[in-house]
């Protein structure tokens, strides 16, 4: 059965055969803590005959989410430690996050902000809060880039997006505005001329970072939505989370990266999963991740290579954690090729 609207409750999931009646009590317990939403597009992608379906695994809640391990934390990447005013995260010198909304069209089961998003989360910035956030950006001339995230900023109405863009337009030291979104893959029809016109209001350079984790997400409709953004003058980059049971396979991950490039999206970050509560079933060892990423090197185009990163818990920023191809051995270096061969290289 195909959903005609977004599914947001365990009972709606059961009625559309996405969960069995036996699982319903456990899923209801998950819903009491974490938000649920699957758009009709996402529902249409799920293979109900596959109990390990990688799309379902990302969006259909599971009782495993109620298991919290000691190392997990409500704010795994330390946003709060770098939030001088509500809606702003200023972790790096030349850029800030502007979290204007904490609502998403879908709720990923591995979300690192799962304690903040959803109907019971931090909501949308009130007008006075948005004004204070823009004032902070205006008062800090070192800020070169503003990254709209949340929540998914493209769930905001064109009117609200236009107001934010007009507010940023008057800040001369802001040169780049970046949007982090899932909308082109989970609700592609939302990317229309009205929304694109709103994004152009600032007159700044706009980048759009698309979050997708499996090649099946890049449907014809999703690629067409991305084309509308790119053809409007907005370069696109990708963000992917390395997830057990979704893309922890070099063939699947390579297919995804190729699909991005074919859609004119440059692979950017491959995130190691964060220590968000109830997400241990998605995480894999860093060494496993390094092997998967290393398998991409040399086997698929350099255009398709993402940067494997970890957000250091506590708000200390990102670290590149890909396996190094270079080791110092005595007075020389040993360099490994993509086939595993080792080659000596002089120190100068």
XYZ file of N, CA and C in Angstrom, residues 55-236:
546
model
N 16.363 1.203 2.959
C 15.556 2.423 3.082
C 14.726 2.351 4.359
N 14.075 1.222 4.576
C 13.292 1.051 5.802
C 14.167 1.214 7.038
N 15.366 0.675 6.973
C 16.266 0.752 8.133
C 16.557 2.198 8.526
N 16.585 3.089 7.556
C 16.875 4.496 7.850
C 15.704 5.242 8.469
N 14.459 4.821 8.144
C 13.307 5.655 8.484
C 12.241 4.986 9.340
N 12.132 3.656 9.282
C 11.119 2.958 10.077
C 11.693 2.703 11.468
N 11.022 3.155 12.523
C 11.573 2.997 13.871
C 11.727 1.538 14.269
N 12.638 1.305 15.205
C 12.954 -0.044 15.669
C 13.121 -0.004 17.187
N 12.638 -1.024 17.894
C 12.793 -1.025 19.360
C 14.239 -0.933 19.832
N 15.201 -1.245 18.967
C 16.617 -1.114 19.342
C 16.955 0.316 19.744
N 16.162 1.280 19.292
C 16.422 2.680 19.610
C 16.242 2.983 21.095
N 15.589 2.078 21.815
C 15.391 2.285 23.247
C 16.598 1.846 24.059
N 17.569 1.198 23.395
C 18.792 0.771 24.074
C 19.830 1.889 23.987
N 20.186 2.438 25.117
C 21.203 3.486 25.175
C 22.444 2.941 25.868
N 23.597 3.142 25.246
C 24.852 2.663 25.837
C 25.565 3.839 26.501
N 26.468 3.558 27.445
C 27.049 4.636 28.273
C 27.733 5.752 27.499
N 28.374 5.433 26.371
C 29.127 6.462 25.655
C 28.244 7.401 24.842
N 26.964 7.092 24.709
C 26.080 7.951 23.928
C 25.680 9.189 24.726
N 25.345 10.244 24.005
C 25.003 11.503 24.660
C 23.959 12.260 23.849
N 23.159 13.076 24.543
C 22.057 13.790 23.896
C 22.537 14.793 22.857
N 23.709 15.369 23.085
C 24.285 16.352 22.158
C 25.662 15.840 21.729
N 25.688 14.809 20.861
C 26.947 14.091 20.622
C 28.055 14.910 19.986
N 27.714 15.954 19.207
C 28.791 16.734 18.585
C 29.000 18.082 19.278
N 28.327 18.294 20.393
C 28.600 19.465 21.226
C 28.125 20.786 20.664
N 26.939 20.804 20.050
C 26.390 22.077 19.554
C 26.234 23.098 20.673
N 25.718 22.642 21.819
C 25.390 23.576 22.901
C 26.618 24.325 23.403
N 27.771 23.679 23.367
C 28.999 24.313 23.871
C 29.431 25.492 23.013
N 28.902 25.597 21.802
C 29.318 26.658 20.883
C 28.128 27.482 20.403
N 27.092 27.595 21.240
C 25.890 28.326 20.856
C 25.766 29.605 21.672
N 26.268 30.726 21.146
C 26.239 31.982 21.905
C 24.840 32.581 22.013
N 24.005 32.347 21.002
C 22.598 32.759 21.043
C 21.779 31.634 20.439
N 20.504 31.606 20.733
C 19.647 30.525 20.246
C 19.653 30.497 18.716
N 19.857 29.313 18.159
C 19.834 29.139 16.710
C 21.189 29.238 16.042
N 22.219 29.671 16.785
C 23.565 29.822 16.220
C 24.512 28.814 16.867
N 25.316 28.152 16.037
C 26.442 27.351 16.512
C 27.688 27.903 15.822
N 28.624 28.430 16.623
C 29.841 29.051 16.081
C 31.047 28.234 16.554
N 31.277 27.113 15.874
C 32.328 26.175 16.262
C 33.653 26.488 15.574
N 33.577 26.915 14.314
C 34.767 27.206 13.507
C 34.858 28.713 13.273
N 36.051 29.252 13.091
C 36.210 30.706 13.034
C 35.397 31.398 11.950
N 35.372 30.845 10.727
C 34.810 31.611 9.604
C 33.401 31.205 9.193
N 32.731 30.375 10.000
C 31.391 29.941 9.607
C 30.552 29.619 10.836
N 29.240 29.737 10.641
C 28.293 29.401 11.706
C 27.183 28.532 11.133
N 26.580 27.748 12.013
C 25.315 27.102 11.699
C 24.197 28.039 12.110
N 23.192 28.150 11.259
C 21.966 28.868 11.602
C 20.844 27.832 11.607
N 20.422 27.459 12.810
C 19.383 26.434 12.959
C 18.037 27.139 13.126
N 17.445 27.463 11.974
C 16.205 28.237 11.989
C 14.990 27.386 12.315
N 15.106 26.074 12.100
C 13.957 25.183 12.296
C 14.472 23.825 12.746
N 13.692 23.157 13.600
C 14.057 21.823 14.070
C 13.021 20.784 13.636
N 12.374 21.060 12.516
C 11.407 20.145 11.912
C 12.026 19.575 10.647
N 11.726 18.307 10.347
C 12.223 17.654 9.134
C 11.052 17.002 8.394
N 11.185 16.811 7.077
C 10.137 16.089 6.355
C 10.153 14.599 6.678
N 11.331 14.085 7.064
C 11.497 12.704 7.519
C 12.399 12.741 8.745
N 12.309 11.706 9.563
C 13.182 11.634 10.734
C 14.034 10.374 10.640
N 15.333 10.603 10.451
C 16.281 9.497 10.339
C 16.433 8.839 11.710
N 16.474 7.528 11.713
C 16.542 6.804 12.979
C 17.914 6.918 13.643
N 18.902 7.437 12.943
C 20.263 7.580 13.462
C 20.617 9.039 13.709
N 19.647 9.948 13.664
C 19.901 11.391 13.701
C 20.697 11.793 14.937
N 21.752 12.604 14.721
C 22.576 13.041 15.852
C 21.923 14.179 16.621
N 20.859 14.771 16.062
C 20.111 15.803 16.800
C 18.714 15.295 17.166
N 18.580 13.990 17.340
C 17.250 13.418 17.544
C 16.585 13.884 18.832
N 17.372 14.367 19.793
C 16.799 14.887 21.034
C 16.286 16.321 20.858
N 16.580 16.952 19.712
C 16.226 18.361 19.494
C 15.157 18.560 18.425
N 15.015 17.566 17.520
C 14.126 17.749 16.375
C 12.776 17.095 16.610
N 11.818 17.457 15.742
C 10.503 16.850 15.802
C 9.475 17.770 16.432
N 8.214 17.337 16.431
C 7.134 18.169 16.987
C 7.340 18.564 18.434
N 8.056 17.727 19.201
C 8.310 18.044 20.603
C 9.732 18.568 20.814
N 10.407 18.916 19.722
C 11.775 19.409 19.799
C 11.830 20.908 20.029
N 12.848 21.535 19.477
C 13.087 22.955 19.736
C 12.330 23.877 18.799
N 11.581 23.311 17.846
C 10.689 24.106 17.015
C 11.398 25.037 16.046
N 10.686 26.095 15.672
C 11.181 27.102 14.727
C 11.533 28.365 15.489
N 12.606 29.032 15.089
C 12.977 30.276 15.767
C 11.852 31.301 15.658
N 11.516 31.906 16.780
C 10.555 33.010 16.789
C 11.193 34.223 16.112
N 10.389 35.174 15.620
C 10.949 36.346 14.920
C 12.039 37.055 15.705
N 11.840 37.232 17.014
C 12.843 37.929 17.813
C 14.112 37.086 17.962
N 13.959 35.768 17.988
C 15.124 34.885 18.076
C 15.915 34.889 16.773
N 15.203 34.895 15.648
C 15.876 34.986 14.350
C 16.599 36.322 14.229
N 15.975 37.392 14.691
C 16.623 38.708 14.649
C 17.910 38.715 15.469
N 17.872 38.065 16.643
C 19.064 37.999 17.489
C 20.162 37.170 16.823
N 19.763 36.093 16.149
C 20.746 35.262 15.451
C 21.401 36.035 14.312
N 20.605 36.767 13.539
C 21.148 37.569 12.446
C 22.030 38.694 12.978
N 21.656 39.254 14.122
C 22.474 40.305 14.727
C 23.835 39.757 15.139
N 23.860 38.527 15.645
C 25.139 37.907 16.010
C 26.026 37.773 14.775
N 25.441 37.302 13.679
C 26.213 37.155 12.440
C 26.717 38.519 11.973
N 25.870 39.519 12.061
C 26.224 40.872 11.614
C 27.364 41.454 12.458
N 27.391 41.092 13.742
C 28.380 41.655 14.663
C 29.719 40.919 14.641
N 29.820 39.854 13.816
C 31.058 39.071 13.768
C 31.587 39.027 12.342
N 32.430 39.971 11.989
C 32.903 40.095 10.604
C 33.753 38.925 10.126
N 34.181 38.047 11.043
C 34.965 36.882 10.623
C 34.084 35.810 9.971
N 32.761 35.951 10.096
C 31.858 34.929 9.550
C 31.723 35.123 8.045
N 32.255 34.184 7.299
C 32.264 34.202 5.828
C 31.153 33.340 5.249
N 30.768 32.296 5.999
C 29.768 31.340 5.512
C 28.718 31.093 6.581
N 27.457 31.041 6.140
C 26.342 30.689 7.018
C 25.731 29.400 6.485
N 25.611 28.404 7.360
C 25.091 27.095 6.985
C 23.729 26.910 7.632
N 22.686 26.869 6.809
C 21.339 26.662 7.325
C 21.080 25.172 7.463
N 20.784 24.775 8.700
C 20.563 23.375 9.005
C 19.513 23.317 10.088
N 19.459 22.254 10.826
C 18.449 22.196 11.873
C 18.271 20.802 12.432
N 17.122 20.185 12.095
C 16.059 20.451 11.170
C 16.509 20.637 9.729
N 15.507 20.571 8.859
C 15.753 20.749 7.430
C 15.226 22.119 7.014
N 16.119 23.048 6.631
C 15.663 24.412 6.329
C 14.699 24.492 5.150
N 14.727 23.507 4.257
C 13.844 23.585 3.089
C 12.423 23.134 3.380
N 12.103 22.837 4.658
C 10.694 22.655 5.022
C 10.038 24.000 5.298
N 10.835 25.043 5.472
C 10.267 26.378 5.690
C 9.551 26.853 4.439
N 8.539 27.664 4.623
C 7.803 28.206 3.487
C 8.706 29.141 2.693
N 8.446 29.310 1.408
C 9.220 30.282 0.632
C 9.222 31.675 1.261
N 8.123 32.053 1.894
C 8.062 33.372 2.531
C 9.080 33.471 3.658
N 9.162 32.441 4.501
C 10.118 32.474 5.599
C 11.558 32.363 5.093
N 11.772 31.514 4.099
C 13.109 31.417 3.511
C 13.538 32.752 2.919
N 12.614 33.408 2.235
C 12.910 34.706 1.632
C 13.295 35.726 2.702
N 12.589 35.709 3.834
C 12.897 36.652 4.913
C 14.300 36.409 5.467
N 14.684 35.139 5.630
C 16.022 34.829 6.124
C 17.073 35.283 5.124
N 16.829 35.004 3.852
C 17.798 35.377 2.829
C 17.928 36.889 2.714
N 16.837 37.608 2.848
C 16.900 39.071 2.826
C 17.680 39.594 4.025
N 17.520 38.925 5.184
C 18.277 39.325 6.362
C 19.768 39.134 6.180
N 20.153 38.039 5.507
C 21.575 37.784 5.262
C 22.124 38.667 4.142
N 21.248 39.113 3.252
C 21.689 39.937 2.119
C 22.382 41.210 2.575
N 21.951 41.747 3.706
C 22.498 43.009 4.186
C 23.748 42.868 5.027
N 24.344 41.682 5.064
C 25.555 41.457 5.865
C 26.707 41.254 4.896
N 27.505 42.281 4.640
C 28.484 42.207 3.544
C 29.571 41.168 3.723
N 29.960 40.848 4.966
C 31.047 39.885 5.142
C 30.602 38.445 4.935
N 29.302 38.191 4.880
C 28.808 36.853 4.563
C 28.811 36.696 3.046
N 29.624 35.795 2.560
C 29.758 35.591 1.113
C 29.066 34.314 0.622
N 28.986 33.307 1.494
C 28.486 31.985 1.114
C 27.342 31.593 2.041
N 26.272 31.044 1.463
C 25.177 30.464 2.236
C 25.010 29.022 1.773
N 25.027 28.121 2.748
C 24.913 26.697 2.427
C 23.661 26.129 3.098
N 22.927 25.311 2.358
C 21.743 24.631 2.889
C 22.040 23.143 3.020
N 21.750 22.569 4.184
C 21.843 21.131 4.389
C 20.431 20.559 4.362
N 20.176 19.615 3.464
C 18.796 19.181 3.255
C 18.704 17.743 2.766
N 17.547 17.159 3.026
C 17.157 15.878 2.445
C 15.995 16.055 1.459
N 15.439 17.240 1.389
C 14.206 17.462 0.639
C 14.267 16.971 -0.807
N 15.329 17.218 -1.579
C 15.301 16.760 -2.974
C 15.096 15.261 -3.149
N 15.483 14.451 -2.145
C 15.287 13.007 -2.278
C 14.020 12.519 -1.586
N 13.555 13.193 -0.551
C 12.386 12.692 0.181
C 11.092 13.409 -0.175
N 11.189 14.580 -0.786
C 9.998 15.330 -1.211
C 10.371 16.188 -2.418
N 10.741 15.542 -3.537
C 11.336 16.283 -4.666
C 10.437 17.347 -5.275
N 9.125 17.172 -5.207
C 8.222 18.161 -5.804
C 8.280 19.507 -5.085
N 8.809 19.513 -3.873
C 8.913 20.769 -3.125
C 9.937 21.712 -3.747
N 10.860 21.171 -4.524
C 11.875 22.004 -5.176
C 11.257 22.573 -6.446
N 10.596 23.715 -6.293
C 9.915 24.333 -7.430
C 10.430 25.753 -7.648
N 9.853 26.434 -8.614
C 10.323 27.773 -8.973
C 10.171 28.763 -7.835
N 9.128 28.615 -7.038
C 8.890 29.551 -5.933
C 9.957 29.396 -4.862
N 10.269 28.153 -4.508
C 11.311 27.919 -3.505
C 12.667 28.393 -4.020
N 12.964 28.095 -5.276
C 14.253 28.508 -5.844
C 14.367 30.029 -5.862
N 13.282 30.710 -6.184
C 13.302 32.176 -6.178
C 13.594 32.710 -4.779
N 13.047 32.038 -3.752
C 13.299 32.469 -2.374
C 14.772 32.315 -2.022
N 15.389 31.231 -2.487
C 16.801 31.010 -2.186
C 17.695 32.053 -2.845
N 17.225 32.649 -3.920
C 18.030 33.643 -4.638
C 17.939 35.037 -4.038
N 17.089 35.207 -3.032
C 16.811 36.544 -2.497
C 18.042 37.243 -1.935
N 19.016 36.471 -1.437
C 20.150 37.113 -0.767
C 21.147 37.719 -1.738
N 21.198 37.207 -2.955
C 22.223 37.643 -3.895
C 23.601 37.070 -3.585
N 23.681 36.174 -2.598
C 24.950 35.548 -2.222
C 25.177 34.288 -3.062
N 26.372 33.711 -2.924
C 26.658 32.413 -3.524
C 26.001 31.341 -2.662
N 25.189 30.476 -3.291
C 24.437 29.456 -2.575
C 24.989 28.077 -2.923
N 25.227 27.275 -1.908
C 25.540 25.862 -2.076
C 24.442 25.041 -1.404
N 24.164 23.877 -1.964
C 23.196 22.960 -1.366
C 23.892 21.629 -1.110
N 23.885 21.193 0.150
C 24.461 19.903 0.534
C 23.318 18.906 0.712
N 23.336 17.872 -0.109
C 22.270 16.866 -0.091
C 22.681 15.683 0.776
N 21.802 15.289 1.692
C 22.027 14.115 2.521
C 21.300 12.932 1.898
N 22.067 11.917 1.474
C 21.514 10.657 0.995
C 22.490 9.554 1.340
N 21.965 8.360 1.625
C 22.799 7.282 2.137
C 22.770 5.998 1.321
N 21.872 5.916 0.351
C 21.766 4.691 -0.448
C 21.426 5.069 -1.882
N 21.991 4.367 -2.869
C 21.748 4.758 -4.264
C 20.284 4.746 -4.679
N 19.456 3.943 -4.029
C 18.025 3.915 -4.386
C 17.318 5.224 -4.070
N 17.917 6.034 -3.203
C 17.301 7.329 -2.882
C 17.355 8.297 -4.061
N 18.324 8.108 -4.955
C 18.486 9.023 -6.085
C 17.625 8.553 -7.261
N 16.320 8.691 -7.088
C 15.346 8.330 -8.108
C 15.377 9.346 -9.248
N 14.629 9.062 -10.301
C 14.530 10.029 -11.404
C 13.970 11.353 -10.910
N 12.963 11.303 -10.039
C 12.379 12.543 -9.511
C 13.384 13.300 -8.656
N 14.159 12.570 -7.848
C 15.169 13.224 -7.016
C 16.239 13.873 -7.882
N 16.680 13.177 -8.918
C 17.698 13.741 -9.802
C 17.166 14.967 -10.534
N 15.882 14.936 -10.895
C 15.286 16.098 -11.563
C 15.220 17.290 -10.610
N 14.901 17.032 -9.329
C 14.872 18.120 -8.339
C 16.261 18.718 -8.161
N 17.280 17.864 -8.113
C 18.652 18.358 -8.006
C 19.031 19.161 -9.243
N 18.607 18.702 -10.408
C 18.902 19.426 -11.644
C 18.292 20.829 -11.617
N 17.094 20.945 -11.039
C 16.469 22.274 -10.955
C 17.307 23.209 -10.092
N 17.843 22.695 -8.998
C 18.692 23.516 -8.135
C 20.005 23.884 -8.831
N 20.632 22.893 -9.447
C 21.924 23.130 -10.102
C 21.766 24.078 -11.284
N 20.715 23.873 -12.082
C 20.485 24.733 -13.236
C 20.126 26.163 -12.821
N 19.653 26.320 -11.578
C 19.362 27.663 -11.059
C 20.623 28.371 -10.577
N 21.758 27.663 -10.619
C 23.023 28.282 -10.231
C 23.534 27.890 -8.869
N 22.963 26.830 -8.270
C 23.373 26.403 -6.932
C 24.220 25.131 -7.039
N 25.528 25.204 -6.879
C 26.332 23.979 -6.857
C 25.881 23.071 -5.712
N 26.018 21.754 -5.928
C 25.600 20.801 -4.903
C 26.761 19.896 -4.502
